[in-house]
Amino acid sequence: MKEATTEILFPKAVIERRVEELATQISLDYAGKELLVVGVLNGAFVFMADLIRALDVPCTVDFVRMASFGAGSVSSGEVSIRKDLETPVAGRDLLVVEDIVDTGLTLSRLVEILRERCPASLKVCAFLDKWERRRVPFVADYVGFSIPDAFVVGYGLDYNEQFRFLPDVRVLKDIV
Ligand code: 5GP
């Protein structure tokens, strides 16, 4: 692994507190219901694991993986499903869990696709929100933290598949 400078943005304890708060809110909103929690791979798996264990409502889980197309780091805005759900969603209460909303392209497309399958309801919970970078209007129903335009890693978020294991969220400064 290359050397990298990172700076802690959200320490583990702060993340734990916020996840508890989100879970309390979600549990209140879905009292008496059973959720189908849809994790967006790979980044959401750590957040989702903590979130579902803090919920007071029963849930089942499934996962999708999205693919976006474009040259180099510039996204064309074309997003599709690379790995689909294995659970039928018609009539279910869906909570999509994502690591971070950036341009909004991934989640707006995923929500569009899932709505066509007629769930009873569909909401989105994003751990982080980089609202300054939106290319399409997208508002998540639940947000852990809004953050400025910086590249972050840890708590499931990667840089070239590295750093997902970090228990805190860090800003990636530079790679040597
Ligand atoms: P969007 O379609 O909203 O632009 O992109 C969302 C995806 O971009 C996220 O699921 C994540 O994989 C990636 N992404 C956007 N910003 C960051 C960031 O700061 N750090 C990491 N690790 N991934 C990011």
Coordinates of N, CA and C and ligand atoms in Angstrom, one line a residue:
M1 N 0.8 -1.2 0.0 CA 0.0 0.0 0.0 C 0.9 1.3 0.0
K2 N 0.5 2.3 -0.8 CA 1.2 3.5 -0.8 C 1.0 4.3 0.5
E3 N 2.0 5.1 0.8 CA 1.9 6.0 1.9 C 0.8 7.1 1.7
A4 N 0.0 7.4 2.7 CA -1.0 8.4 2.5 C -1.1 9.2 3.8
T5 N -1.4 10.5 3.6 CA -1.7 11.3 4.8 C -3.2 11.4 5.0
T6 N -3.6 11.1 6.2 CA -5.1 11.2 6.5 C -5.3 12.1 7.7
E7 N -6.4 12.7 7.8 CA -6.7 13.5 9.0 C -8.1 13.1 9.4
I8 N -8.3 12.8 10.7 CA -9.5 12.3 11.2 C -10.6 13.4 11.2
L9 N -11.7 13.0 10.6 CA -12.9 13.9 10.4 C -13.9 13.6 11.5
F10 N -14.3 12.3 11.6 CA -15.2 11.8 12.6 C -14.6 10.6 13.3
P11 N -14.3 10.8 14.6 CA -13.8 9.6 15.3 C -14.8 8.6 15.6
K12 N -14.4 7.4 16.0 CA -15.3 6.3 16.2 C -16.5 6.6 17.1
A13 N -16.2 7.3 18.2 CA -17.2 7.5 19.2 C -18.3 8.5 18.7
V14 N -17.9 9.4 17.9 CA -18.8 10.4 17.3 C -19.7 9.6 16.3
I15 N -19.1 8.7 15.5 CA -19.9 7.9 14.5 C -20.9 7.0 15.3
E16 N -20.4 6.4 16.3 CA -21.3 5.5 17.1 C -22.6 6.2 17.6
R17 N -22.3 7.4 18.1 CA -23.4 8.3 18.7 C -24.4 8.6 17.6
R18 N -23.9 9.0 16.4 CA -24.7 9.4 15.3 C -25.5 8.3 14.7
V19 N -24.9 7.1 14.6 CA -25.6 5.9 14.1 C -26.8 5.6 15.1
E20 N -26.5 5.7 16.4 CA -27.6 5.4 17.4 C -28.8 6.4 17.1
E21 N -28.4 7.6 16.9 CA -29.5 8.7 16.7 C -30.3 8.3 15.4
L22 N -29.6 8.0 14.4 CA -30.3 7.7 13.1 C -31.2 6.5 13.3
A23 N -30.7 5.4 14.0 CA -31.5 4.2 14.2 C -32.7 4.5 15.1
T24 N -32.6 5.4 16.1 CA -33.7 5.7 16.9 C -34.8 6.4 16.0
Q25 N -34.4 7.3 15.2 CA -35.3 8.0 14.3 C -36.0 7.1 13.3
I26 N -35.2 6.2 12.7 CA -35.7 5.3 11.8 C -36.7 4.3 12.5
S27 N -36.3 3.8 13.7 CA -37.2 2.9 14.4 C -38.6 3.6 14.7
L28 N -38.5 4.8 15.1 CA -39.8 5.6 15.3 C -40.6 5.7 14.1
D29 N -40.0 6.0 13.0 CA -40.7 6.2 11.7 C -41.3 4.9 11.2
Y30 N -40.7 3.8 11.5 CA -41.1 2.5 10.9 C -41.7 1.6 12.0
A31 N -42.2 2.2 13.1 CA -42.7 1.3 14.2 C -43.8 0.5 13.7
G32 N -43.8 -0.8 14.1 CA -44.9 -1.7 13.7 C -44.7 -2.3 12.3
K33 N -43.6 -1.9 11.6 CA -43.4 -2.4 10.2 C -42.1 -3.3 10.2
E34 N -41.9 -4.0 9.1 CA -40.7 -4.7 8.9 C -40.0 -4.2 7.6
L35 N -38.7 -3.8 7.8 CA -38.0 -3.1 6.8 C -37.2 -4.1 5.9
L36 N -37.1 -3.8 4.6 CA -36.1 -4.5 3.8 C -35.0 -3.4 3.6
V37 N -33.9 -3.7 4.2 CA -32.7 -2.8 4.1 C -31.9 -3.2 2.9
V38 N -31.7 -2.2 2.0 CA -30.9 -2.5 0.8 C -29.6 -1.8 0.9
G39 N -28.5 -2.5 1.0 CA -27.2 -1.9 1.1 C -26.6 -1.8 -0.3
V40 N -25.9 -0.6 -0.5 CA -25.2 -0.4 -1.8 C -23.8 -0.8 -1.6
L41 N -23.4 -1.9 -2.3 CA -22.0 -2.4 -2.1 C -21.0 -1.5 -2.9
N42 N -19.7 -1.4 -2.5 CA -19.2 -2.1 -1.3 C -19.3 -1.2 -0.1
G43 N -19.3 0.1 -0.3 CA -19.0 1.1 0.7 C -19.9 1.1 1.9
A44 N -21.2 0.6 1.7 CA -22.2 0.8 2.8 C -22.2 -0.3 3.8
F45 N -21.3 -1.4 3.6 CA -21.5 -2.6 4.4 C -21.2 -2.3 5.9
V46 N -20.2 -1.5 6.2 CA -19.9 -1.2 7.6 C -21.0 -0.4 8.3
F47 N -21.4 0.7 7.7 CA -22.5 1.5 8.2 C -23.7 0.7 8.4
M48 N -24.1 -0.1 7.4 CA -25.3 -0.9 7.4 C -25.3 -1.9 8.5
A49 N -24.1 -2.5 8.8 CA -24.0 -3.5 9.8 C -24.3 -2.9 11.2
D50 N -23.7 -1.7 11.4 CA -24.0 -1.0 12.7 C -25.4 -0.5 12.8
L51 N -25.9 0.0 11.7 CA -27.3 0.6 11.7 C -28.3 -0.4 12.0
I52 N -28.3 -1.6 11.3 CA -29.4 -2.6 11.6 C -29.3 -3.1 13.0
R53 N -28.1 -3.2 13.5 CA -28.0 -3.7 14.9 C -28.5 -2.7 16.0
A54 N -28.6 -1.5 15.5 CA -29.2 -0.5 16.5 C -30.7 -0.2 16.3
L55 N -31.3 -0.9 15.3 CA -32.7 -0.6 15.0 C -33.6 -1.4 16.0
D56 N -34.7 -0.8 16.3 CA -35.7 -1.5 17.1 C -36.8 -2.1 16.3
V57 N -36.7 -2.1 15.0 CA -37.7 -2.7 14.2 C -37.1 -3.9 13.4
P58 N -37.8 -5.0 13.2 CA -37.3 -6.1 12.5 C -36.9 -5.8 11.0
C59 N -35.9 -6.4 10.5 CA -35.6 -6.1 9.1 C -34.9 -7.3 8.5
T60 N -35.0 -7.4 7.1 CA -34.2 -8.3 6.4 C -33.3 -7.5 5.5
V61 N -32.3 -8.1 5.0 CA -31.3 -7.3 4.2 C -31.0 -7.9 2.8
D62 N -30.6 -7.0 1.9 CA -30.2 -7.5 0.6 C -29.2 -6.4 0.1
F63 N -28.6 -6.7 -1.0 CA -27.5 -5.8 -1.5 C -27.6 -5.6 -3.0
V64 N -27.2 -4.4 -3.4 CA -27.0 -4.1 -4.8 C -25.6 -3.5 -5.0
R65 N -25.1 -3.7 -6.3 CA -23.9 -3.0 -6.6 C -24.2 -2.2 -7.9
M66 N -23.8 -1.0 -7.9 CA -24.0 -0.1 -9.1 C -22.8 0.0 -9.9
A67 N -22.9 0.3 -11.2 CA -21.8 0.6 -12.0 C -22.0 1.9 -12.7
S68 N -21.0 2.8 -12.8 CA -21.2 4.0 -13.5 C -20.1 4.1 -14.6
F69 N -20.5 4.7 -15.7 CA -19.7 4.7 -16.9 C -19.1 6.1 -17.1
G70 N -17.9 6.2 -17.7 CA -17.3 7.5 -18.0 C -15.8 7.3 -18.2
A71 N -15.2 8.3 -18.9 CA -13.8 8.2 -19.1 C -13.0 8.7 -17.9
G72 N -12.1 7.9 -17.4 CA -11.3 8.3 -16.3 C -12.1 8.6 -15.1
S73 N -11.8 9.7 -14.4 CA -12.6 10.0 -13.2 C -13.8 10.8 -13.5
V74 N -14.0 11.2 -14.8 CA -15.2 12.0 -15.2 C -16.4 11.0 -15.5
S75 N -17.4 11.1 -14.7 CA -18.6 10.2 -14.9 C -19.5 10.8 -16.0
S76 N -19.9 9.9 -16.8 CA -20.8 10.3 -17.9 C -22.2 10.5 -17.4
G77 N -22.5 10.0 -16.2 CA -23.8 10.1 -15.6 C -24.6 8.9 -15.8
E78 N -24.1 8.0 -16.6 CA -24.8 6.7 -16.9 C -24.6 5.7 -15.8
V79 N -25.6 5.3 -15.1 CA -25.5 4.4 -14.0 C -26.4 3.2 -14.1
S80 N -25.9 2.0 -13.9 CA -26.8 0.9 -14.0 C -26.5 -0.1 -12.9
I81 N -27.4 -1.1 -12.7 CA -27.2 -2.1 -11.7 C -26.2 -3.2 -12.2
R82 N -25.2 -3.4 -11.4 CA -24.2 -4.5 -11.8 C -24.5 -5.8 -11.1
K83 N -25.0 -5.7 -9.8 CA -25.5 -6.8 -9.1 C -26.8 -6.5 -8.5
D84 N -27.8 -7.2 -8.9 CA -29.2 -6.9 -8.5 C -29.6 -7.5 -7.1
L85 N -30.7 -7.1 -6.6 CA -31.3 -7.6 -5.4 C -31.7 -9.1 -5.7
E86 N -31.8 -9.9 -4.7 CA -32.3 -11.2 -4.8 C -33.7 -11.3 -4.2
T87 N -34.2 -10.3 -3.6 CA -35.4 -10.2 -2.9 C -36.5 -9.5 -3.7
P88 N -37.7 -10.0 -3.9 CA -38.7 -9.2 -4.5 C -39.1 -8.0 -3.6
V89 N -39.3 -6.8 -4.2 CA -39.5 -5.6 -3.4 C -40.9 -5.1 -3.4
A90 N -41.8 -5.7 -4.3 CA -43.1 -5.2 -4.4 C -43.8 -5.3 -3.0
G91 N -44.4 -4.2 -2.6 CA -45.2 -4.2 -1.3 C -44.3 -4.1 -0.1
R92 N -43.0 -4.1 -0.2 CA -42.1 -4.0 0.9 C -41.8 -2.5 1.3
D93 N -41.4 -2.3 2.6 CA -40.9 -1.0 3.0 C -39.4 -1.0 2.8
L94 N -38.9 -0.3 1.9 CA -37.5 -0.3 1.5 C -36.7 0.8 2.2
L95 N -35.6 0.5 2.8 CA -34.6 1.6 3.2 C -33.3 1.3 2.5
V96 N -33.0 2.2 1.6 CA -31.7 2.0 0.8 C -30.6 2.7 1.7
V97 N -29.5 1.9 1.9 CA -28.4 2.4 2.8 C -27.2 2.6 1.9
E98 N -26.7 3.8 1.9 CA -25.5 4.2 1.0 C -24.4 4.8 1.9
D99 N -23.1 4.7 1.5 CA -22.1 5.3 2.3 C -22.0 6.8 2.1
I100 N -22.1 7.3 0.9 CA -22.0 8.7 0.7 C -22.7 9.1 -0.6
V101 N -23.4 10.3 -0.5 CA -24.0 10.9 -1.7 C -23.1 12.0 -2.2
D102 N -22.7 11.9 -3.4 CA -21.7 12.9 -4.0 C -22.4 13.6 -5.1
T103 N -22.3 13.2 -6.3 CA -23.0 13.9 -7.4 C -24.5 13.6 -7.3
G104 N -24.9 12.5 -6.7 CA -26.3 12.1 -6.6 C -26.7 11.2 -7.7
L105 N -25.8 11.0 -8.7 CA -26.2 10.2 -9.9 C -26.5 8.7 -9.5
T106 N -25.8 8.1 -8.6 CA -26.0 6.7 -8.3 C -27.3 6.5 -7.6
L107 N -27.6 7.3 -6.6 CA -28.8 7.1 -5.8 C -30.1 7.5 -6.6
S108 N -30.0 8.6 -7.4 CA -31.2 9.0 -8.1 C -31.6 7.9 -9.1
R109 N -30.6 7.3 -9.7 CA -30.9 6.2 -10.7 C -31.4 4.9 -9.9
L110 N -30.7 4.6 -8.8 CA -31.1 3.4 -8.1 C -32.6 3.6 -7.6
V111 N -32.9 4.7 -7.1 CA -34.3 5.0 -6.6 C -35.3 4.9 -7.7
E112 N -34.9 5.4 -8.8 CA -35.8 5.3 -10.0 C -36.1 3.9 -10.4
I113 N -35.0 3.0 -10.4 CA -35.1 1.6 -10.8 C -36.0 0.9 -9.7
L114 N -35.7 1.2 -8.4 CA -36.5 0.4 -7.4 C -37.9 0.8 -7.3
R115 N -38.2 2.1 -7.6 CA -39.6 2.6 -7.6 C -40.5 1.9 -8.7
E116 N -39.8 1.5 -9.8 CA -40.5 0.8 -10.8 C -41.0 -0.6 -10.4
R117 N -40.4 -1.1 -9.3 CA -40.8 -2.4 -8.8 C -41.9 -2.4 -7.7
C118 N -42.5 -1.2 -7.6 CA -43.6 -1.0 -6.7 C -43.5 -1.4 -5.2
P119 N -42.4 -0.9 -4.5 CA -42.4 -1.1 -3.1 C -43.5 -0.3 -2.4
A120 N -43.9 -0.7 -1.2 CA -44.9 0.0 -0.4 C -44.3 1.4 -0.1
S121 N -43.0 1.5 0.2 CA -42.4 2.8 0.5 C -40.9 2.6 0.2
L122 N -40.3 3.8 0.0 CA -38.8 3.7 -0.3 C -38.2 5.0 0.3
K123 N -37.3 4.8 1.2 CA -36.5 6.0 1.7 C -35.0 5.6 1.6
V124 N -34.2 6.7 1.7 CA -32.7 6.5 1.6 C -32.0 7.0 2.8
C125 N -31.1 6.3 3.3 CA -30.3 6.7 4.5 C -28.8 6.7 4.0
A126 N -28.2 7.9 4.0 CA -26.8 8.0 3.6 C -26.0 8.4 4.8
F127 N -24.9 7.7 5.0 CA -24.0 8.0 6.1 C -23.4 9.4 5.9
L128 N -22.9 9.7 4.7 CA -22.3 11.0 4.5 C -23.0 11.7 3.3
D129 N -23.0 13.0 3.3 CA -23.6 13.8 2.2 C -22.7 14.9 1.8
K130 N -22.2 14.8 0.6 CA -21.3 15.9 0.0 C -22.2 16.8 -0.9
W131 N -23.1 17.6 -0.2 CA -24.1 18.3 -1.0 C -23.6 19.3 -2.0
E132 N -22.4 19.8 -1.8 CA -21.8 20.8 -2.7 C -21.6 20.3 -4.1
R133 N -21.5 19.0 -4.2 CA -21.0 18.4 -5.4 C -22.1 17.8 -6.3
R134 N -23.4 18.0 -5.9 CA -24.5 17.5 -6.7 C -24.5 17.9 -8.1
R135 N -24.8 16.9 -9.0 CA -25.0 17.2 -10.4 C -26.4 17.0 -10.7
V136 N -27.1 16.2 -9.9 CA -28.6 16.1 -10.1 C -29.2 16.3 -8.7
P137 N -30.4 16.9 -8.7 CA -31.0 17.1 -7.4 C -31.3 15.8 -6.7
F138 N -30.8 15.6 -5.5 CA -31.1 14.4 -4.8 C -31.0 14.7 -3.3
V139 N -32.1 14.4 -2.6 CA -32.1 14.6 -1.1 C -32.3 13.3 -0.4
A140 N -31.4 12.9 0.5 CA -31.6 11.6 1.2 C -32.5 11.9 2.4
D141 N -33.3 10.9 2.8 CA -34.3 11.1 3.9 C -33.6 11.1 5.2
Y142 N -32.5 10.4 5.4 CA -31.7 10.3 6.6 C -30.3 10.5 6.2
V143 N -29.6 11.4 6.9 CA -28.2 11.7 6.6 C -27.4 11.6 8.0
G144 N -26.3 10.9 8.0 CA -25.4 10.9 9.2 C -24.7 12.2 9.4
F145 N -23.9 12.6 8.4 CA -23.2 13.8 8.5 C -23.1 14.5 7.1
S146 N -23.3 15.8 7.1 CA -23.0 16.6 5.8 C -21.6 17.0 5.9
I147 N -20.9 16.8 4.8 CA -19.4 17.1 4.8 C -19.1 18.0 3.6
P148 N -18.0 18.8 3.8 CA -17.5 19.6 2.7 C -16.9 18.8 1.6
D149 N -16.6 19.4 0.5 CA -16.0 18.7 -0.7 C -14.6 18.3 -0.4
A150 N -14.5 17.0 0.1 CA -13.2 16.4 0.4 C -13.3 15.0 0.1
F151 N -12.2 14.3 -0.2 CA -12.3 12.8 -0.4 C -12.0 12.1 0.9
V152 N -13.0 11.3 1.3 CA -12.9 10.7 2.7 C -12.8 9.2 2.5
V153 N -12.2 8.6 3.5 CA -12.0 7.1 3.6 C -12.3 6.6 5.0
G154 N -12.4 5.3 5.1 CA -12.7 4.7 6.4 C -14.1 4.4 6.6
Y155 N -14.4 3.6 7.6 CA -15.8 3.2 8.0 C -16.5 2.6 6.7
G156 N -15.8 1.8 5.9 CA -16.4 1.2 4.7 C -16.0 1.9 3.4
L157 N -15.6 3.2 3.5 CA -15.2 4.0 2.3 C -13.8 3.7 2.0
D158 N -13.5 3.6 0.7 CA -12.2 3.2 0.2 C -11.5 4.2 -0.7
Y159 N -10.2 4.0 -0.8 CA -9.4 4.6 -1.9 C -8.7 3.4 -2.6
N160 N -9.1 3.1 -3.8 CA -8.5 1.9 -4.4 C -8.6 0.7 -3.5
E161 N -9.7 0.5 -2.9 CA -10.0 -0.7 -2.0 C -9.3 -0.7 -0.7
Q162 N -8.5 0.4 -0.5 CA -7.8 0.5 0.8 C -8.6 1.3 1.8
F163 N -8.3 1.2 3.0 CA -8.8 2.0 4.1 C -10.3 1.7 4.6
R164 N -10.9 0.7 4.0 CA -12.3 0.4 4.4 C -12.4 0.0 5.8
F165 N -11.3 -0.6 6.3 CA -11.3 -1.2 7.7 C -11.2 -0.1 8.8
L166 N -10.8 1.1 8.5 CA -10.6 2.1 9.5 C -11.9 2.3 10.3
P167 N -11.8 2.4 11.6 CA -13.0 2.6 12.4 C -13.5 4.0 12.4
D168 N -12.7 5.0 11.9 CA -13.1 6.4 11.9 C -13.2 6.9 10.4
V169 N -13.7 8.1 10.2 CA -13.7 8.6 8.9 C -12.6 9.7 8.8
R170 N -11.8 9.5 7.7 CA -10.7 10.4 7.6 C -10.7 11.1 6.2
V171 N -10.1 12.3 6.2 CA -9.9 13.0 4.9 C -8.6 12.5 4.3
L172 N -8.6 12.1 3.1 CA -7.4 11.6 2.4 C -6.7 12.9 1.9
K173 N -5.5 13.2 2.4 CA -4.8 14.4 2.0 C -4.0 14.2 0.7
D174 N -3.1 13.3 0.7 CA -2.3 13.1 -0.5 C -1.7 11.7 -0.4
I175 N -1.5 11.1 -1.5 CA -0.9 9.8 -1.6 C 0.5 9.9 -2.1
V176 N 1.5 9.4 -1.4 CA 2.9 9.5 -1.9 C 3.3 8.2 -2.6
Ligands
5GP1 P1 -22.4 9.7 -6.7 O1 -23.1 8.9 -7.7 O2 -23.3 10.3 -5.7 O3 -21.5 10.7 -7.3 O4 -21.4 8.7 -6.1 C1 -21.5 8.0 -4.9 C2 -20.3 7.1 -4.9 O5 -19.1 7.7 -5.1 C3 -20.2 6.6 -3.5 O6 -21.0 5.4 -3.2 C4 -18.7 6.3 -3.3 O7 -18.4 5.0 -3.8 C5 -18.1 7.3 -4.3 N1 -17.6 8.5 -3.5 C6 -18.0 9.7 -3.6 N2 -17.3 10.6 -2.8 C7 -16.4 9.8 -2.1 C8 -15.5 10.0 -1.1 O8 -15.2 11.1 -0.6 N3 -14.8 8.9 -0.7 C9 -15.0 7.7 -1.2 N4 -14.2 6.7 -0.6 N5 -15.9 7.4 -2.1 C10 -16.6 8.5 -2.6

